[in-house]
Every structure is written in C-alpha cells, then in structure tokens.
mmCIF file of C-alpha atoms in Angstrom:
data_model
loop_
_atom_site.group_PDB
_atom_site.id
_atom_site.type_symbol
_atom_site.label_atom_id
_atom_site.label_comp_id
_atom_site.label_asym_id
_atom_site.label_seq_id
_atom_site.Cartn_x
_atom_site.Cartn_y
_atom_site.Cartn_z
ATOM 1 C CA MET A 1 116.355 118.183 122.212
ATOM 2 C CA ASN A 2 116.472 121.952 122.626
ATOM 3 C CA VAL A 3 114.171 123.525 120.018
ATOM 4 C CA GLU A 4 115.545 126.995 120.844
ATOM 5 C CA PRO A 5 112.259 128.978 121.038
ATOM 6 C CA GLU A 6 114.181 132.243 121.311
ATOM 7 C CA ASP A 7 115.232 131.838 117.667
ATOM 8 C CA TYR A 8 111.642 132.017 116.382
ATOM 9 C CA PRO A 9 110.884 135.394 114.758
ATOM 10 C CA PRO A 10 107.708 137.238 115.810
ATOM 11 C CA TRP A 11 106.304 136.987 112.281
ATOM 12 C CA SER A 12 106.596 133.192 112.125
ATOM 13 C CA ILE A 13 103.401 131.517 110.815
ATOM 14 C CA VAL A 14 104.000 128.406 112.946
ATOM 15 C CA PRO A 15 101.586 128.558 115.915
ATOM 16 C CA TYR A 16 103.901 126.786 118.353
ATOM 17 C CA TYR A 17 107.540 126.099 119.186
ATOM 18 C CA GLY A 18 108.824 122.686 118.239
ATOM 19 C CA ALA A 19 110.277 120.514 115.516
ATOM 20 C CA LYS A 20 109.099 118.495 112.529
ATOM 21 C CA ILE A 21 110.644 115.025 112.480
ATOM 22 C CA LEU A 22 111.094 113.576 108.972
ATOM 23 C CA ILE A 23 111.450 109.814 108.490
ATOM 24 C CA ASN A 24 112.371 108.366 105.105
ATOM 25 C CA ASP A 25 114.704 105.957 103.346
ATOM 26 C CA PRO A 26 118.208 107.508 103.222
ATOM 27 C CA ASN A 27 118.510 106.504 99.547
ATOM 28 C CA ASP A 28 115.389 108.455 98.521
ATOM 29 C CA TYR A 29 114.829 112.163 98.122
ATOM 30 C CA PRO A 30 112.560 113.118 101.066
ATOM 31 C CA GLU A 31 109.457 114.206 99.202
ATOM 32 C CA THR A 32 107.215 111.478 97.741
ATOM 33 C CA THR A 33 106.743 108.891 100.511
ATOM 34 C CA ILE A 34 108.062 110.796 103.492
ATOM 35 C CA ARG A 35 106.679 110.225 107.002
ATOM 36 C CA TYR A 36 106.713 112.986 109.599
ATOM 37 C CA ARG A 37 105.674 113.791 113.140
ATOM 38 C CA TYR A 38 105.574 117.036 115.141
ATOM 39 C CA ILE A 39 106.978 117.557 118.599
ATOM 40 C CA THR A 40 106.529 120.593 120.854
ATOM 41 C CA LEU A 41 108.028 121.830 124.100
ATOM 42 C CA GLY A 42 107.546 119.707 127.207
ATOM 43 C CA GLU A 43 106.718 116.545 125.231
ATOM 44 C CA SER A 44 108.349 113.138 124.896
ATOM 45 C CA LEU A 45 107.801 111.559 121.488
ATOM 46 C CA ASP A 46 108.356 107.843 120.826
ATOM 47 C CA ILE A 47 108.349 106.793 117.156
ATOM 48 C CA LYS A 48 108.094 103.105 116.303
ATOM 49 C CA VAL A 49 109.200 102.146 112.796
ATOM 50 C CA GLU A 50 108.164 98.882 111.135
ATOM 51 C CA PRO A 51 109.788 98.057 107.776
ATOM 52 C CA MET A 52 108.385 95.987 104.910
ATOM 53 C CA VAL A 53 110.926 94.450 102.524
ATOM 54 C CA PHE A 54 110.129 93.706 98.868
ATOM 55 C CA GLN A 55 112.392 91.360 96.914
ATOM 56 C CA SER A 56 112.368 90.164 93.301
ATOM 57 C CA ASP A 57 114.008 87.135 91.777
ATOM 58 C CA SER A 58 116.748 87.880 89.239
ATOM 59 C CA LYS A 59 114.749 85.991 86.590
ATOM 60 C CA ILE A 60 112.271 88.884 86.651
ATOM 61 C CA ARG A 61 114.817 90.869 84.622
ATOM 62 C CA ARG A 62 113.803 88.788 81.572
ATOM 63 C CA VAL A 63 110.292 90.265 81.714
ATOM 64 C CA ASP A 64 109.708 93.567 79.927
ATOM 65 C CA PRO A 65 109.600 96.512 82.398
ATOM 66 C CA ASP A 66 106.192 97.565 81.044
ATOM 67 C CA LYS A 67 104.779 94.216 82.122
ATOM 68 C CA ARG A 68 106.535 93.783 85.471
ATOM 69 C CA ALA A 69 106.062 97.512 86.291
ATOM 70 C CA CYS A 70 109.264 97.869 88.286
ATOM 71 C CA TRP A 71 112.935 98.771 87.822
ATOM 72 C CA PHE A 72 115.995 97.190 89.353
ATOM 73 C CA HIS A 73 118.402 99.651 90.954
ATOM 74 C CA ASP A 74 121.004 99.329 88.179
ATOM 75 C CA GLU A 75 118.625 99.487 85.194
ATOM 76 C CA VAL A 76 117.986 103.265 85.180
ATOM 77 C CA VAL A 77 120.510 106.056 85.622
ATOM 78 C CA LEU A 78 119.232 109.151 87.436
ATOM 79 C CA SER A 79 120.904 112.562 87.467
ATOM 80 C CA HIS A 80 121.315 113.035 91.213
ATOM 81 C CA THR A 81 121.959 109.526 92.501
ATOM 82 C CA ASP A 82 123.749 106.366 91.410
ATOM 83 C CA ARG A 83 120.920 104.148 92.690
ATOM 84 C CA TYR A 84 117.468 104.154 91.141
ATOM 85 C CA SER A 85 114.522 104.786 93.437
ATOM 86 C CA PHE A 86 110.867 105.473 92.723
ATOM 87 C CA GLU A 87 110.856 108.550 94.959
ATOM 88 C CA THR A 88 113.953 110.175 93.443
ATOM 89 C CA CYS A 89 112.705 109.433 89.920
ATOM 90 C CA ASN A 90 109.454 111.286 90.659
ATOM 91 C CA THR A 91 111.395 114.197 92.136
ATOM 92 C CA GLU A 92 113.624 114.502 89.068
ATOM 93 C CA CYS A 93 110.565 114.288 86.800
ATOM 94 C CA ARG A 94 108.951 117.122 88.763
ATOM 95 C CA MET A 95 112.172 119.160 88.530
ATOM 96 C CA ARG A 96 112.306 118.731 84.734
ATOM 97 C CA ASN A 97 108.721 119.921 84.432
ATOM 98 C CA TYR A 98 109.470 122.987 86.579
ATOM 99 C CA LEU A 99 112.444 123.844 84.371
ATOM 100 C CA GLU A 100 110.577 123.258 81.098
ATOM 101 C CA ASN A 101 107.469 125.231 82.087
ATOM 102 C CA CYS A 102 108.747 127.865 84.534
ATOM 103 C CA GLY A 103 112.462 128.088 83.742
ATOM 104 C CA CYS A 104 113.498 127.715 87.388
ATOM 105 C CA LEU A 105 113.657 125.340 90.353
ATOM 106 C CA PRO A 106 112.328 125.853 93.893
ATOM 107 C CA PHE A 107 115.115 126.391 96.415
ATOM 108 C CA LYS A 108 114.654 122.976 98.106
ATOM 109 C CA TYR A 109 115.801 120.959 95.076
ATOM 110 C CA PRO A 110 119.396 120.160 94.084
ATOM 111 C CA ARG A 111 120.419 122.156 91.030
ATOM 112 C CA GLU A 112 123.272 123.088 88.748
ATOM 113 C CA GLN A 113 125.031 126.387 89.365
ATOM 114 C CA SER A 114 123.561 127.845 86.178
ATOM 115 C CA THR A 115 119.970 126.931 87.108
ATOM 116 C CA ARG A 116 117.842 129.821 88.347
ATOM 117 C CA ILE A 117 116.095 129.609 91.725
ATOM 118 C CA CYS A 118 112.370 130.393 91.550
ATOM 119 C CA GLU A 119 111.285 133.739 92.992
ATOM 120 C CA PHE A 120 107.960 135.399 93.868
ATOM 121 C CA GLU A 121 107.242 136.179 90.229
ATOM 122 C CA ASP A 122 107.346 132.441 89.464
ATOM 123 C CA LEU A 123 104.773 131.435 92.090
ATOM 124 C CA GLU A 124 101.841 131.590 89.660
ATOM 125 C CA CYS A 125 103.597 129.283 87.202
ATOM 126 C CA LEU A 126 104.588 126.859 89.961
ATOM 127 C CA HIS A 127 101.053 126.873 91.317
ATOM 128 C CA ASN A 128 99.489 126.226 87.893
ATOM 129 C CA LEU A 129 101.949 123.433 87.219
ATOM 130 C CA THR A 130 101.233 121.805 90.578
ATOM 131 C CA VAL A 131 97.445 122.141 90.419
ATOM 132 C CA TYR A 132 96.551 121.692 86.763
ATOM 133 C CA ILE A 133 99.187 119.281 85.490
ATOM 134 C CA THR A 134 98.649 115.874 87.018
ATOM 135 C CA LYS A 135 101.319 113.261 87.492
ATOM 136 C CA LYS A 136 100.024 111.298 84.484
ATOM 137 C CA ASN A 137 100.562 114.316 82.218
ATOM 138 C CA MET A 138 104.094 114.964 83.386
ATOM 139 C CA ASN A 139 106.901 114.293 80.950
ATOM 140 C CA CYS A 140 108.699 111.493 82.784
ATOM 141 C CA HIS A 141 111.497 109.717 80.930
ATOM 142 C CA PRO A 142 112.043 107.030 81.990
ATOM 143 C CA ILE A 143 108.671 106.074 83.442
ATOM 144 C CA CYS A 144 108.932 106.077 87.226
ATOM 145 C CA TYR A 145 108.072 102.499 88.107
ATOM 146 C CA MET A 146 108.357 101.133 91.613
ATOM 147 C CA GLU A 147 111.594 99.441 92.639
ATOM 148 C CA CYS A 148 111.800 95.682 92.163
ATOM 149 C CA ARG A 149 113.781 95.510 95.393
ATOM 150 C CA ASP A 150 112.704 98.040 97.943
ATOM 151 C CA LYS A 151 111.743 98.644 101.533
ATOM 152 C CA MET A 152 108.922 100.718 102.962
ATOM 153 C CA TYR A 153 108.213 101.924 106.478
ATOM 154 C CA SER A 154 105.076 102.307 108.545
ATOM 155 C CA VAL A 155 105.253 104.659 111.513
ATOM 156 C CA THR A 156 103.302 104.830 114.761
ATOM 157 C CA SER A 157 103.981 107.281 117.564
ATOM 158 C CA ASP A 158 103.126 107.994 121.196
ATOM 159 C CA VAL A 159 103.338 111.389 122.881
ATOM 160 C CA VAL A 160 103.524 111.809 126.667
ATOM 161 C CA PRO A 161 104.520 114.719 128.907
ATOM 162 C CA LEU A 162 108.249 115.026 129.424
ATOM 163 C CA LEU A 163 109.273 113.838 132.897
ATOM 164 C CA GLN A 164 112.686 115.310 133.533
ATOM 165 C CA HIS A 165 113.670 112.868 136.290
ATOM 166 C CA HIS A 166 113.556 109.995 133.744
ATOM 167 C CA TYR A 167 116.635 111.356 132.001
ATOM 168 C CA PRO A 168 120.250 111.843 133.154
ATOM 169 C CA GLN A 169 121.095 115.325 134.324
ATOM 170 C CA ILE A 170 123.859 115.566 131.748
ATOM 171 C CA LEU A 171 121.154 115.468 129.060
ATOM 172 C CA THR A 172 118.748 117.922 130.598
ATOM 173 C CA ASN A 173 121.625 120.235 131.589
ATOM 174 C CA SER A 174 119.602 121.653 134.482
ATOM 175 C CA ARG A 175 117.086 123.158 132.071
ATOM 176 C CA ASN A 176 113.401 123.522 132.766
ATOM 177 C CA SER A 177 111.410 120.651 131.221
ATOM 178 C CA SER A 178 109.070 123.185 129.590
ATOM 179 C CA GLU A 179 112.000 124.263 127.391
ATOM 180 C CA LEU A 180 112.930 120.757 126.229
ATOM 181 C CA ALA A 181 111.524 117.900 124.167
ATOM 182 C CA THR A 182 112.728 114.315 123.862
ATOM 183 C CA LEU A 183 112.614 112.028 120.849
ATOM 184 C CA GLN A 184 113.193 108.287 120.611
ATOM 185 C CA VAL A 185 113.076 106.415 117.299
ATOM 186 C CA TYR A 186 113.320 102.627 117.248
ATOM 187 C CA PHE A 187 112.066 99.537 115.439
ATOM 188 C CA GLY A 188 108.735 98.335 116.790
ATOM 189 C CA LYS A 189 109.541 94.632 116.223
ATOM 190 C CA SER A 190 112.608 92.419 115.991
ATOM 191 C CA ASN A 191 111.337 91.045 112.644
ATOM 192 C CA CYS A 192 109.516 92.332 109.602
ATOM 193 C CA ASN A 193 107.340 91.181 106.711
ATOM 194 C CA CYS A 194 109.169 90.269 103.512
ATOM 195 C CA TYR A 195 107.502 89.844 100.109
ATOM 196 C CA LYS A 196 109.148 88.282 97.058
ATOM 197 C CA LEU A 197 108.219 88.475 93.371
ATOM 198 C CA THR A 198 109.143 85.273 91.560
ATOM 199 C CA LEU A 199 108.895 84.291 87.912
ATOM 200 C CA LEU A 200 107.119 80.908 87.839
ATOM 201 C CA ILE A 201 106.987 80.555 84.055
ATOM 202 C CA ASP A 202 107.591 82.922 81.153
ATOM 203 C CA VAL A 203 106.068 83.000 77.668
ATOM 204 C CA ASN A 204 108.974 81.187 76.028
ATOM 205 C CA GLN A 205 108.789 78.355 78.513
ATOM 206 C CA PHE A 206 105.017 78.158 78.118
ATOM 207 C CA VAL A 207 105.237 77.994 74.306
ATOM 208 C CA GLY A 208 108.005 75.396 74.513
ATOM 209 C CA MET A 209 106.000 73.249 76.910
ATOM 210 C CA TYR A 210 102.878 73.611 74.753
ATOM 211 C CA LEU A 211 104.709 72.582 71.580
ATOM 212 C CA THR A 212 106.332 69.654 73.372
ATOM 213 C CA PHE A 213 102.995 68.532 74.769
ATOM 214 C CA SER A 214 101.336 68.925 71.352
ATOM 215 C CA ALA A 215 104.097 66.928 69.701
ATOM 216 C CA GLN A 216 103.813 64.199 72.291
ATOM 217 C CA ALA A 217 100.027 64.165 71.985
ATOM 218 C CA THR A 218 100.236 64.020 68.183
ATOM 219 C CA SER A 219 102.809 61.213 68.313
ATOM 220 C CA GLY A 220 100.673 59.308 70.800
ATOM 221 C CA THR A 221 97.582 59.705 68.625
ATOM 222 C CA MET A 222 99.400 58.497 65.522
ATOM 223 C CA LEU A 223 100.734 55.494 67.441
ATOM 224 C CA VAL A 224 97.252 54.586 68.667
ATOM 225 C CA LEU A 225 95.824 54.881 65.144
ATOM 226 C CA MET A 226 98.592 52.684 63.758
ATOM 227 C CA ILE A 227 97.893 50.036 66.402
ATOM 228 C CA VAL A 228 94.132 50.156 65.692
ATOM 229 C CA PHE A 229 94.679 49.803 61.941
ATOM 230 C CA PHE A 230 97.179 46.989 62.527
ATOM 231 C CA TYR A 231 94.721 44.922 64.563
ATOM 232 C CA PHE A 232 91.922 45.810 62.142
ATOM 233 C CA PHE A 233 93.860 44.437 59.182
ATOM 234 C CA ILE A 234 94.823 41.316 61.158
ATOM 235 C CA ALA A 235 91.173 40.707 61.979
ATOM 236 C CA VAL A 236 90.197 41.189 58.323
ATOM 237 C CA PHE A 237 92.885 38.813 57.109
ATOM 238 C CA GLN A 238 91.893 36.221 59.705
ATOM 239 C CA GLN A 239 88.227 36.440 58.643
ATOM 240 C CA THR A 240 89.264 36.167 54.980
ATOM 241 C CA GLY A 241 91.424 33.109 55.721
ATOM 242 C CA ARG A 242 88.515 31.178 57.296
ATOM 243 C CA ARG A 243 86.088 31.702 54.379
ATOM 244 C CA PRO A 244 85.479 28.640 52.165
ATOM 245 C CA THR A 245 86.914 28.875 48.674
#
C-alpha cells in the first residue's frame, strides 16, 4: 500500500502520513457500528475479523415488532437500500432530522439532486442537533429496531515494522520500506458463534393449552364427584335394605 505522502497538503490537520482502514458490513451504511484501524508508513498491519451470526425462526414474525424488538429484512422499506438494516435505518433517521431542522445534508450522505449540501453557515445548527437532540428524541419512523437476522464483527489487530524482504519485489516495486505500508485482513477462526431466537410458545397457544387443561380438569372433577355420589347412594341404599321393617 502506497499512502502517497507527497499528496498531503501542508495545512493538513492529520499529524502523520497513513490511512484509516474502515471495516463494516457491506449491506450497512458505514457510520453506526463501523470498526476502524490506522496504519502509518513503515508498518505492517494484520486485522483479524471474527463474525457473530444472529438468526431468528420464521415463527417470530407472528410476534408484534414492539415485543420482539427486531425487524426482518423484508418488513421495512428504506429509502436508500432494498434491504433493511439497523445501521442504515439510523442513518436515514439522522438524515431526516438534519433536513427537518437545518434544511440541508452533510456532504458524506447520499442525497437527491435538489437537496442542499450543508455549508459553514449550517455548522451551528448541525452541532446543536448532534449535541442537544439525543437519539431517543429523534423522529424515527419506523423505529430502528435491530435486525432479526444479522451478523456482527469483532476486530483485533497487530502492528509490526514492515520487513521488505518478506514480500515479493513486484509488490514493493523497489521502493523504500519507509514509504510503504502493508495490510492483511482475514478471519481469525475457521468457525464462528451463531445465536438463534426461537418462539417456544405464543400467547394463543398458551391460552389454548390453558383452556384445554381447565376443561380436562373440570371434566375430571365432575367425573370424580359423580363416582363419589354413585357409591354414596349405593352405600345408603344397602344400609336401608338391611334395616328391619
């Protein structure tokens, strides 16, 4: 990786030459749960990624979203993607609040051609919106629940000095190692943890089972009482039959 230090302007606020490596799900807008690492000249960065997979049984769809607190990918339609994700939903909610309160969008967000890009005069509004309006107070429709089927990533990294003789010459291109940086990204394990949300019993099933059990219990009680009364009357009649007249 050639970070091209000669392209850095003298007024740059970054105190070093290098790159910022962003790691996120390709289906999500890279803002809410993004992972990142920095790499500078003369370094070799190894990034190990370990995924966690979350699954949900299809029966979960019968539960109200407010109670299960998650959306399936096809249950909510977003403006900038055909697949629902918690991260993109939060981004679109933030964009709507910028438009409603400041009348513009920061340059990094996708926008319609007629939408105005925020300028220096809008910084105060953007700052107030970011600082004083919390996520709970944002006008999010629909509510941005987590995904019922999703994957998340944990990232660990190791940084060592770049040793040029470890790499083919065609890659280094006879450059000085102090001008280069190397990056390797790979999965840390050959397996991953998977979690599944399953509906064991819903309210309708519980009520049905309760009514069935109650009916069976009531029927059993009535049958026992009938048997007791039957034997009671037999005993009475037998005692009456043995009395002298």
